[in-house]
PDB file of C-alpha atoms and ligand atoms in Angstrom:
ATOM      1  CA  MET V   3      -0.454   0.040  -0.316  1.00 64.00           C
ATOM      2  CA  SER V   4       1.152   3.343  -0.787  1.00 88.00           C
ATOM      3  CA  ILE V   5       0.150   5.881   2.068  1.00 95.00           C
ATOM      4  CA  GLU V   6      -0.402   9.420   2.063  1.00 97.00           C
ATOM      5  CA  ILE V   7      -0.692  11.845   4.653  1.00 98.00           C
ATOM      6  CA  ILE V   8      -2.533  14.922   3.887  1.00 98.00           C
ATOM      7  CA  PRO V   9      -2.879  17.650   6.776  1.00 98.00           C
ATOM      8  CA  THR V  10      -7.049  18.998   7.181  1.00 98.00           C
ATOM      9  CA  GLY V  11      -4.661  22.794   7.639  1.00 98.00           C
ATOM     10  CA  ALA V  12      -6.270  22.976  10.785  1.00 98.00           C
ATOM     11  CA  ALA V  13      -4.699  22.968  14.524  1.00 98.00           C
ATOM     12  CA  LEU V  14      -4.853  19.020  14.185  1.00 98.00           C
ATOM     13  CA  GLY V  15      -6.334  16.235  12.121  1.00 98.00           C
ATOM     14  CA  ALA V  16      -4.764  14.374   8.670  1.00 98.00           C
ATOM     15  CA  GLU V  17      -6.888  12.501   6.106  1.00 98.00           C
ATOM     16  CA  ILE V  18      -4.898   9.225   5.512  1.00 98.00           C
ATOM     17  CA  ARG V  19      -5.208   7.799   1.739  1.00 98.00           C
ATOM     18  CA  GLY V  20      -3.851   4.821   0.044  1.00 96.00           C
ATOM     19  CA  VAL V  21      -4.899   2.491   2.688  1.00 97.00           C
ATOM     20  CA  ASP V  22      -7.114  -0.242   3.164  1.00 97.00           C
ATOM     21  CA  LEU V  23      -8.425  -1.325   6.896  1.00 97.00           C
ATOM     22  CA  ALA V  24     -10.316  -4.237   5.214  1.00 96.00           C
ATOM     23  CA  ARG V  25      -6.779  -5.933   4.236  1.00 93.00           C
ATOM     24  CA  SER V  26      -4.650  -6.630   7.092  1.00 89.00           C
ATOM     25  CA  LEU V  27      -1.750  -4.046   7.282  1.00 94.00           C
ATOM     26  CA  ASP V  28       1.927  -4.752   7.168  1.00 95.00           C
ATOM     27  CA  ASP V  29       3.896  -3.680  10.282  1.00 95.00           C
ATOM     28  CA  GLN V  30       5.985  -0.519   7.812  1.00 95.00           C
ATOM     29  CA  THR V  31       2.154   1.126   6.992  1.00 96.00           C
ATOM     30  CA  PHE V  32       0.753   0.207  10.437  1.00 97.00           C
ATOM     31  CA  ALA V  33       4.017   2.023  12.208  1.00 97.00           C
ATOM     32  CA  ALA V  34       3.139   5.172  10.035  1.00 97.00           C
ATOM     33  CA  ILE V  35      -0.651   5.268  10.813  1.00 98.00           C
ATOM     34  CA  GLU V  36       0.653   5.405  14.138  1.00 98.00           C
ATOM     35  CA  ARG V  37       3.162   8.102  13.552  1.00 98.00           C
ATOM     36  CA  ALA V  38       0.419  10.021  12.126  1.00 98.00           C
ATOM     37  CA  TYR V  39      -2.440   8.665  14.989  1.00 98.00           C
ATOM     38  CA  ASN V  40       0.572  10.498  17.533  1.00 98.00           C
ATOM     39  CA  GLU V  41       0.995  13.419  15.521  1.00 98.00           C
ATOM     40  CA  TYR V  42      -2.146  14.670  14.256  1.00 98.00           C
ATOM     41  CA  GLY V  43      -4.263  13.623  17.126  1.00 98.00           C
ATOM     42  CA  VAL V  44      -7.052  13.195  14.412  1.00 98.00           C
ATOM     43  CA  ILE V  45      -6.611  11.233  11.627  1.00 98.00           C
ATOM     44  CA  PHE V  46      -9.747   9.606   8.882  1.00 98.00           C
ATOM     45  CA  PHE V  47      -9.654   7.315   6.334  1.00 98.00           C
ATOM     46  CA  ARG V  48     -12.434   7.878   3.947  1.00 98.00           C
ATOM     47  CA  GLU V  49     -14.342   5.283   1.649  1.00 98.00           C
ATOM     48  CA  GLN V  50     -13.910   1.900   3.893  1.00 98.00           C
ATOM     49  CA  ARG V  51     -16.048  -1.395   3.905  1.00 98.00           C
ATOM     50  CA  ILE V  52     -14.815  -3.062   7.090  1.00 97.00           C
ATOM     51  CA  THR V  53     -17.188  -5.895   8.819  1.00 97.00           C
ATOM     52  CA  PRO V  54     -17.310  -5.244  13.041  1.00 97.00           C
ATOM     53  CA  GLN V  55     -14.802  -7.847  13.254  1.00 96.00           C
ATOM     54  CA  GLN V  56     -12.008  -5.978  11.074  1.00 97.00           C
ATOM     55  CA  GLN V  57     -12.792  -2.760  13.002  1.00 97.00           C
ATOM     56  CA  VAL V  58     -12.088  -4.513  16.184  1.00 96.00           C
ATOM     57  CA  ALA V  59      -9.037  -6.405  14.695  1.00 96.00           C
ATOM     58  CA  PHE V  60      -7.437  -2.527  14.211  1.00 97.00           C
ATOM     59  CA  THR V  61      -8.462  -1.301  17.027  1.00 97.00           C
ATOM     60  CA  ARG V  62      -6.463  -4.484  18.646  1.00 96.00           C
ATOM     61  CA  ARG V  63      -2.713  -3.184  16.401  1.00 96.00           C
ATOM     62  CA  PHE V  64      -2.671  -0.662  19.012  1.00 96.00           C
ATOM     63  CA  GLY V  65      -3.467  -1.855  22.523  1.00 91.00           C
ATOM     64  CA  GLU V  66      -6.138  -3.149  24.502  1.00 92.00           C
ATOM     65  CA  ILE V  67      -9.321  -2.876  23.524  1.00 94.00           C
ATOM     66  CA  GLU V  68     -11.236  -0.726  26.741  1.00 89.00           C
ATOM     67  CA  PHE V  69     -14.997  -1.750  27.312  1.00 83.00           C
ATOM     68  CA  ASN V  70     -17.399   0.924  27.982  1.00 76.00           C
ATOM     69  CA  ILE V  71     -20.631   1.515  30.315  1.00 72.00           C
ATOM     70  CA  PHE V  72     -22.278   1.956  26.862  1.00 73.00           C
ATOM     71  CA  GLY V  73     -21.314  -1.055  25.347  1.00 71.00           C
ATOM     72  CA  GLU V  74     -22.984  -3.418  28.346  1.00 73.00           C
ATOM     73  CA  ARG V  75     -26.104  -1.469  27.036  1.00 78.00           C
ATOM     74  CA  TRP V  76     -25.623  -1.179  23.414  1.00 86.00           C
ATOM     75  CA  SER V  77     -22.946  -2.967  21.694  1.00 86.00           C
ATOM     76  CA  VAL V  78     -23.040  -4.897  18.175  1.00 87.00           C
ATOM     77  CA  PRO V  79     -23.929  -8.652  18.675  1.00 86.00           C
ATOM     78  CA  ASP V  80     -21.371 -10.810  18.978  1.00 87.00           C
ATOM     79  CA  SER V  81     -18.899  -7.796  19.207  1.00 88.00           C
ATOM     80  CA  PRO V  82     -18.936  -6.544  22.709  1.00 91.00           C
ATOM     81  CA  GLU V  83     -15.909  -4.485  22.184  1.00 93.00           C
ATOM     82  CA  ILE V  84     -18.179  -2.238  19.552  1.00 95.00           C
ATOM     83  CA  VAL V  85     -20.825   0.944  20.690  1.00 94.00           C
ATOM     84  CA  VAL V  86     -23.396   1.406  18.563  1.00 95.00           C
ATOM     85  CA  VAL V  87     -23.670   5.566  18.471  1.00 95.00           C
ATOM     86  CA  SER V  88     -26.688   6.260  16.940  1.00 95.00           C
ATOM     87  CA  ASN V  89     -30.180   8.239  16.996  1.00 95.00           C
ATOM     88  CA  VAL V  90     -32.093   5.134  15.505  1.00 95.00           C
ATOM     89  CA  THR V  91     -34.920   3.678  17.329  1.00 93.00           C
ATOM     90  CA  GLU V  92     -36.069  -0.312  16.137  1.00 92.00           C
ATOM     91  CA  GLU V  93     -39.928  -0.948  17.768  1.00 90.00           C
ATOM     92  CA  GLY V  94     -39.603   2.319  19.791  1.00 88.00           C
ATOM     93  CA  ARG V  95     -36.437   1.356  21.335  1.00 89.00           C
ATOM     94  CA  PRO V  96     -32.787   3.155  20.453  1.00 90.00           C
ATOM     95  CA  ILE V  97     -30.456   0.756  18.865  1.00 91.00           C
ATOM     96  CA  GLY V  98     -27.476   2.879  20.175  1.00 91.00           C
ATOM     97  CA  VAL V  99     -26.179   5.881  22.324  1.00 87.00           C
ATOM     98  CA  ARG V 100     -27.594   8.989  21.266  1.00 84.00           C
ATOM     99  CA  ARG V 101     -26.027  12.154  21.966  1.00 75.00           C
ATOM    100  CA  ALA V 102     -22.701  10.336  23.005  1.00 76.00           C
ATOM    101  CA  GLY V 103     -20.801  13.346  23.475  1.00 83.00           C
ATOM    102  CA  GLU V 104     -23.103  16.941  23.088  1.00 87.00           C
ATOM    103  CA  ASN V 105     -20.298  18.846  25.658  1.00 90.00           C
ATOM    104  CA  TRP V 106     -16.358  19.151  25.088  1.00 94.00           C
ATOM    105  CA  HIS V 107     -14.762  16.150  26.953  1.00 94.00           C
ATOM    106  CA  SER V 108     -12.217  14.135  26.365  1.00 95.00           C
ATOM    107  CA  ASP V 109     -13.400  10.349  26.266  1.00 92.00           C
ATOM    108  CA  MET V 110     -13.692   8.390  30.215  1.00 91.00           C
ATOM    109  CA  CYS V 111     -11.471  11.420  31.438  1.00 94.00           C
ATOM    110  CA  TYR V 112     -13.039  10.245  34.786  1.00 92.00           C
ATOM    111  CA  THR V 113     -10.811   6.651  35.252  1.00 93.00           C
ATOM    112  CA  ALA V 114      -7.605   6.321  36.405  1.00 94.00           C
ATOM    113  CA  ARG V 115      -6.654   4.466  33.181  1.00 95.00           C
ATOM    114  CA  PRO V 116      -8.190   7.110  30.466  1.00 96.00           C
ATOM    115  CA  PRO V 117      -8.239   5.388  27.183  1.00 96.00           C
ATOM    116  CA  ARG V 118      -5.354   6.162  24.389  1.00 97.00           C
ATOM    117  CA  GLY V 119      -7.876   7.203  21.597  1.00 97.00           C
ATOM    118  CA  THR V 120     -11.186   5.897  20.055  1.00 97.00           C
ATOM    119  CA  ILE V 121     -12.615   4.733  16.972  1.00 98.00           C
ATOM    120  CA  LEU V 122     -15.486   5.878  14.946  1.00 98.00           C
ATOM    121  CA  TYR V 123     -16.761   4.728  12.015  1.00 98.00           C
ATOM    122  CA  ALA V 124     -19.675   5.570  10.202  1.00 98.00           C
ATOM    123  CA  LEU V 125     -21.875   3.362   8.622  1.00 98.00           C
ATOM    124  CA  GLU V 126     -24.875   6.287   7.750  1.00 98.00           C
ATOM    125  CA  ILE V 127     -24.698   9.676   7.950  1.00 98.00           C
ATOM    126  CA  PRO V 128     -27.642  12.232   8.365  1.00 97.00           C
ATOM    127  CA  ASP V 129     -27.757  14.919   5.628  1.00 97.00           C
ATOM    128  CA  LEU V 130     -30.024  18.292   4.576  1.00 96.00           C
ATOM    129  CA  PHE V 131     -30.163  18.591   0.667  1.00 96.00           C
ATOM    130  CA  GLY V 132     -27.202  16.615   0.550  1.00 94.00           C
ATOM    131  CA  LEU V 133     -25.164  18.649   3.211  1.00 96.00           C
ATOM    132  CA  PRO V 134     -23.863  16.385   5.810  1.00 96.00           C
ATOM    133  CA  LEU V 135     -25.329  17.089   9.241  1.00 97.00           C
ATOM    134  CA  GLY V 136     -23.743  15.231  12.642  1.00 97.00           C
ATOM    135  CA  ASP V 137     -20.342  16.702  12.438  1.00 97.00           C
ATOM    136  CA  THR V 138     -17.989  16.339  15.313  1.00 98.00           C
ATOM    137  CA  GLU V 139     -15.639  19.043  16.339  1.00 98.00           C
ATOM    138  CA  PHE V 140     -12.104  18.185  17.709  1.00 98.00           C
ATOM    139  CA  ALA V 141      -9.808  20.824  19.430  1.00 98.00           C
ATOM    140  CA  SER V 142      -6.579  20.163  19.970  1.00 98.00           C
ATOM    141  CA  GLY V 143      -5.277  20.854  23.827  1.00 98.00           C
ATOM    142  CA  ALA V 144      -1.832  20.526  22.334  1.00 98.00           C
ATOM    143  CA  ALA V 145      -2.041  23.433  20.578  1.00 98.00           C
ATOM    144  CA  ALA V 146      -3.450  25.126  23.117  1.00 98.00           C
ATOM    145  CA  TRP V 147      -0.670  24.658  25.787  1.00 98.00           C
ATOM    146  CA  ASP V 148       1.314  26.344  23.055  1.00 98.00           C
ATOM    147  CA  ALA V 149      -0.422  29.516  22.824  1.00 98.00           C
ATOM    148  CA  LEU V 150      -0.458  30.278  26.422  1.00 98.00           C
ATOM    149  CA  PRO V 151       1.372  32.835  27.681  1.00 97.00           C
ATOM    150  CA  GLU V 152       4.743  31.492  30.130  1.00 97.00           C
ATOM    151  CA  SER V 153       2.723  32.872  33.214  1.00 97.00           C
ATOM    152  CA  MET V 154      -0.492  30.920  32.867  1.00 97.00           C
ATOM    153  CA  ARG V 155       2.384  28.166  31.916  1.00 97.00           C
ATOM    154  CA  GLN V 156       3.984  28.627  35.256  1.00 96.00           C
ATOM    155  CA  ARG V 157       0.607  28.643  37.162  1.00 96.00           C
ATOM    156  CA  ILE V 158      -0.779  25.376  36.574  1.00 96.00           C
ATOM    157  CA  GLU V 159       1.888  23.116  35.774  1.00 96.00           C
ATOM    158  CA  GLY V 160       2.442  19.997  38.227  1.00 96.00           C
ATOM    159  CA  ARG V 161      -1.537  20.725  39.150  1.00 97.00           C
ATOM    160  CA  ARG V 162      -4.066  18.285  39.643  1.00 97.00           C
ATOM    161  CA  ALA V 163      -7.441  18.067  39.053  1.00 97.00           C
ATOM    162  CA  VAL V 164     -10.215  16.132  40.277  1.00 96.00           C
ATOM    163  CA  PHE V 165     -12.375  14.574  37.608  1.00 95.00           C
ATOM    164  CA  ASP V 166     -16.058  12.965  37.858  1.00 90.00           C
ATOM    165  CA  PHE V 167     -17.584  11.039  36.596  1.00 86.00           C
ATOM    166  CA  ALA V 168     -20.928  12.373  37.842  1.00 80.00           C
ATOM    167  CA  GLY V 169     -19.894  16.137  37.093  1.00 72.00           C
ATOM    168  CA  ARG V 170     -21.087  15.993  33.400  1.00 70.00           C
ATOM    169  CA  LYS V 171     -24.522  15.873  32.530  1.00 64.00           C
ATOM    170  CA  ARG V 172     -25.651  12.477  29.945  1.00 63.00           C
ATOM    171  CA  ALA V 173     -28.328  11.856  27.647  1.00 59.00           C
ATOM    172  CA  PHE V 174     -28.743   8.676  29.894  1.00 65.00           C
ATOM    173  CA  PRO V 175     -28.413   9.512  33.339  1.00 69.00           C
ATOM    174  CA  PRO V 176     -26.150   6.974  34.427  1.00 72.00           C
ATOM    175  CA  THR V 177     -27.041   4.307  37.520  1.00 79.00           C
ATOM    176  CA  GLN V 178     -26.067   4.426  41.183  1.00 81.00           C
ATOM    177  CA  SER V 179     -23.741   1.101  40.501  1.00 81.00           C
ATOM    178  CA  GLU V 180     -22.254   2.892  37.448  1.00 79.00           C
ATOM    179  CA  VAL V 181     -21.279   6.037  39.291  1.00 81.00           C
ATOM    180  CA  ASP V 182     -20.130   4.110  42.443  1.00 85.00           C
ATOM    181  CA  ARG V 183     -17.530   2.008  40.117  1.00 86.00           C
ATOM    182  CA  TYR V 184     -16.024   5.640  39.044  1.00 88.00           C
ATOM    183  CA  PRO V 185     -15.514   7.148  42.057  1.00 89.00           C
ATOM    184  CA  PRO V 186     -13.218  10.511  41.522  1.00 91.00           C
ATOM    185  CA  VAL V 187      -9.628  10.635  40.593  1.00 95.00           C
ATOM    186  CA  LYS V 188      -7.177  13.228  40.064  1.00 97.00           C
ATOM    187  CA  HIS V 189      -5.225  13.733  36.969  1.00 98.00           C
ATOM    188  CA  PRO V 190      -2.527  16.217  35.969  1.00 98.00           C
ATOM    189  CA  ILE V 191      -4.178  19.302  34.048  1.00 97.00           C
ATOM    190  CA  VAL V 192      -0.926  19.801  31.911  1.00 98.00           C
ATOM    191  CA  ARG V 193      -0.662  16.244  30.209  1.00 97.00           C
ATOM    192  CA  MET V 194       2.711  14.754  28.265  1.00 97.00           C
ATOM    193  CA  HIS V 195       1.612  12.746  24.984  1.00 97.00           C
ATOM    194  CA  PRO V 196       2.937   9.568  25.800  1.00 96.00           C
ATOM    195  CA  TYR V 197       4.379   8.817  22.334  1.00 96.00           C
ATOM    196  CA  THR V 198       5.940  12.489  21.379  1.00 97.00           C
ATOM    197  CA  GLY V 199       6.318  13.872  24.636  1.00 97.00           C
ATOM    198  CA  ARG V 200       4.505  16.805  23.572  1.00 97.00           C
ATOM    199  CA  LYS V 201       2.545  18.817  26.186  1.00 98.00           C
ATOM    200  CA  CYS V 202      -0.862  19.494  26.749  1.00 98.00           C
ATOM    201  CA  LEU V 203      -3.843  20.969  28.497  1.00 98.00           C
ATOM    202  CA  TYR V 204      -6.408  18.593  30.143  1.00 98.00           C
ATOM    203  CA  VAL V 205      -8.955  20.425  31.376  1.00 96.00           C
ATOM    204  CA  MET V 206     -12.708  19.886  30.632  1.00 93.00           C
ATOM    205  CA  ARG V 207     -16.000  22.175  32.169  1.00 90.00           C
ATOM    206  CA  ASP V 208     -18.105  19.248  33.111  1.00 86.00           C
ATOM    207  CA  ASP V 209     -15.511  16.643  34.140  1.00 91.00           C
ATOM    208  CA  CYS V 210     -13.151  18.759  36.304  1.00 94.00           C
ATOM    209  CA  ILE V 211     -14.601  19.593  39.612  1.00 93.00           C
ATOM    210  CA  GLY V 212     -11.355  20.687  41.693  1.00 95.00           C
ATOM    211  CA  ILE V 213      -7.968  21.459  41.895  1.00 96.00           C
ATOM    212  CA  GLU V 214      -6.193  20.601  44.462  1.00 95.00           C
ATOM    213  CA  GLY V 215      -4.330  23.515  46.330  1.00 94.00           C
ATOM    214  CA  ILE V 216      -6.317  25.918  44.983  1.00 95.00           C
ATOM    215  CA  ASP V 217      -9.649  27.090  46.959  1.00 95.00           C
ATOM    216  CA  PRO V 218     -12.665  26.079  45.104  1.00 95.00           C
ATOM    217  CA  GLU V 219     -13.900  29.170  43.757  1.00 95.00           C
ATOM    218  CA  GLU V 220     -10.858  29.772  42.186  1.00 96.00           C
ATOM    219  CA  ALA V 221     -10.556  26.668  40.897  1.00 95.00           C
ATOM    220  CA  GLU V 222     -13.605  26.614  39.438  1.00 95.00           C
ATOM    221  CA  ALA V 223     -13.011  30.144  37.549  1.00 96.00           C
ATOM    222  CA  LEU V 224      -9.185  28.997  36.312  1.00 97.00           C
ATOM    223  CA  ILE V 225     -11.573  25.742  34.739  1.00 96.00           C
ATOM    224  CA  THR V 226     -13.902  27.554  33.146  1.00 96.00           C
ATOM    225  CA  ALA V 227     -11.018  30.055  31.841  1.00 97.00           C
ATOM    226  CA  LEU V 228      -8.730  26.545  30.599  1.00 97.00           C
ATOM    227  CA  ALA V 229     -11.398  24.916  29.327  1.00 97.00           C
ATOM    228  CA  ASP V 230     -12.922  27.539  27.025  1.00 97.00           C
ATOM    229  CA  HIS V 231      -9.194  28.046  26.028  1.00 98.00           C
ATOM    230  CA  ILE V 232      -8.923  25.192  24.753  1.00 98.00           C
ATOM    231  CA  VAL V 233     -12.198  25.269  22.195  1.00 97.00           C
ATOM    232  CA  LYS V 234     -11.192  28.484  20.708  1.00 98.00           C
ATOM    233  CA  PRO V 235     -11.969  28.431  16.998  1.00 98.00           C
ATOM    234  CA  ALA V 236      -7.732  28.453  16.185  1.00 98.00           C
ATOM    235  CA  PHE V 237      -7.544  24.865  17.847  1.00 98.00           C
ATOM    236  CA  ILE V 238     -10.364  23.407  15.937  1.00 98.00           C
ATOM    237  CA  TYR V 239     -10.909  20.947  13.306  1.00 98.00           C
ATOM    238  CA  ARG V 240     -14.542  20.269  12.126  1.00 98.00           C
ATOM    239  CA  HIS V 241     -15.120  16.740  11.084  1.00 98.00           C
ATOM    240  CA  HIS V 242     -17.616  16.238   7.938  1.00 98.00           C
ATOM    241  CA  TRP V 243     -18.653  12.755   8.219  1.00 98.00           C
ATOM    242  CA  ARG V 244     -19.512  10.824   4.496  1.00 98.00           C
ATOM    243  CA  PRO V 245     -20.293   7.500   5.112  1.00 98.00           C
ATOM    244  CA  SER V 246     -17.773   4.692   5.469  1.00 98.00           C
ATOM    245  CA  ASP V 247     -15.375   6.893   6.867  1.00 98.00           C
ATOM    246  CA  LEU V 248     -13.098   5.591   9.668  1.00 98.00           C
ATOM    247  CA  LEU V 249     -11.772   8.497  12.310  1.00 98.00           C
ATOM    248  CA  MET V 250      -9.873   8.037  15.310  1.00 98.00           C
ATOM    249  CA  TRP V 251      -8.480  10.419  17.953  1.00 98.00           C
ATOM    250  CA  ASP V 252      -6.184  10.558  20.510  1.00 98.00           C
ATOM    251  CA  ASN V 253      -7.586  11.373  24.142  1.00 97.00           C
ATOM    252  CA  CYS V 254      -5.154  12.964  25.265  1.00 97.00           C
ATOM    253  CA  THR V 255      -4.076  15.661  23.389  1.00 98.00           C
ATOM    254  CA  VAL V 256      -7.661  16.143  21.638  1.00 98.00           C
ATOM    255  CA  GLN V 257     -11.141  17.082  23.013  1.00 97.00           C
ATOM    256  CA  HIS V 258     -13.840  16.284  21.004  1.00 97.00           C
ATOM    257  CA  ARG V 259     -17.933  16.974  20.818  1.00 96.00           C
ATOM    258  CA  ALA V 260     -20.821  15.657  18.596  1.00 96.00           C
ATOM    259  CA  ILE V 261     -22.978  18.199  17.469  1.00 96.00           C
ATOM    260  CA  GLN V 262     -26.666  17.641  17.437  1.00 94.00           C
ATOM    261  CA  ASP V 263     -28.013  19.641  14.620  1.00 95.00           C
ATOM    262  CA  TYR V 264     -30.619  16.475  13.410  1.00 95.00           C
ATOM    263  CA  ASP V 265     -33.083  14.311  14.513  1.00 93.00           C
ATOM    264  CA  LEU V 266     -35.379  11.215  12.837  1.00 94.00           C
ATOM    265  CA  PRO V 267     -36.345  10.711  10.294  1.00 95.00           C
ATOM    266  CA  ARG V 268     -32.751  11.701   9.636  1.00 96.00           C
ATOM    267  CA  ARG V 269     -30.421   8.478  10.620  1.00 96.00           C
ATOM    268  CA  ARG V 270     -26.972   8.923  11.858  1.00 97.00           C
ATOM    269  CA  LEU V 271     -25.217   5.358  12.694  1.00 97.00           C
ATOM    270  CA  MET V 272     -21.839   5.059  13.854  1.00 97.00           C
ATOM    271  CA  HIS V 273     -19.600   1.814  15.458  1.00 97.00           C
ATOM    272  CA  ARG V 274     -17.175   2.981  18.347  1.00 96.00           C
ATOM    273  CA  THR V 275     -14.250   0.910  19.929  1.00 96.00           C
ATOM    274  CA  THR V 276     -12.423   2.397  22.122  1.00 96.00           C
ATOM    275  CA  MET V 277      -8.345   1.632  23.271  1.00 96.00           C
ATOM    276  CA  GLY V 278      -7.116   1.009  26.817  1.00 94.00           C
ATOM    277  CA  GLY V 279      -4.834   3.608  28.146  1.00 94.00           C
ATOM    278  CA  ALA V 280      -2.541   4.450  31.037  1.00 93.00           C
ATOM    279  CA  PRO V 281      -2.153   6.795  33.840  1.00 94.00           C
ATOM    280  CA  PRO V 282      -1.786  10.160  32.710  1.00 95.00           C
ATOM    281  CA  VAL V 283       1.453  11.722  33.393  1.00 96.00           C
TER     282      VAL V 283
HETATM  283  C1  SIN A 926     -18.399  10.566  21.353  1.00 50.63           C
HETATM  284  O1  SIN A 926     -18.483  10.967  22.331  1.00 50.63           O
HETATM  285  O2  SIN A 926     -17.743   9.353  21.266  1.00 50.63           O
HETATM  286  C2  SIN A 926     -19.409  10.259  19.691  1.00 50.63           C
HETATM  287  C3  SIN A 926     -19.061  11.685  18.667  1.00 50.63           C
HETATM  288  C4  SIN A 926     -19.870  11.646  17.873  1.00 50.63           C
HETATM  289  O3  SIN A 926     -20.994  10.676  17.994  1.00 50.63           O
HETATM  290  O4  SIN A 926     -19.516  12.347  16.442  1.00 50.63           O
END
């Protein structure tokens, strides 16, 4: 395969061409994909025709699969690793998690070992007069860190925030046992990417409920200021989906949110897999 990497021109993101994910990838091709993924934070492949098994196999090349609580309610038959993200209902019942992430977030940041990354494979994309709806926006916490003034860098480096699973409002409120499974954890708000060493901001408005060593009122104001800084237009790539896109993002340097500008009868159907991670440093 002859692989081509085309940066989006935004602060993050690149399209990868010349790769057929339905075929097994040789080590050299996989290494080029992994390098691009670590460097660009978001990479995507157009016109992929893959089965659930092929998506799981591709995800496993990046490490162990992480199981998400939504998968316990909505997974693909015979592929418990894949969460169905969809607004579709069958016989009045949702077939997947709807409105999976309307607010800016990094997946499972409330766990002790947040996942390395997430893969979304688009099966059905809503549109209006041929214009795609249901985009996903991505923000680079690395570009946001690079743009911070030195005084702010010194103020926050080495500090840890408290991440609380119960902090974020979710489309499907979690059960008490799900809340109990994820007690609040502390992570550095300036993280180092585990593969590139690049620094990035790791703060989310809804998930972070405090900062160690800073009084609650000041911490709340600082979380808001940093979270708003990360999602400034200069640090964003907005993906306009096409059916058969496979896109993956890095959960260390990248935050994302799903744009909810569509509803039934316009259908959106995605298959999501998540890669295991490690404690942030
Ligand atoms: C997610 O947050 O995992 C889903 C993003 C999307 O549906 O666009």
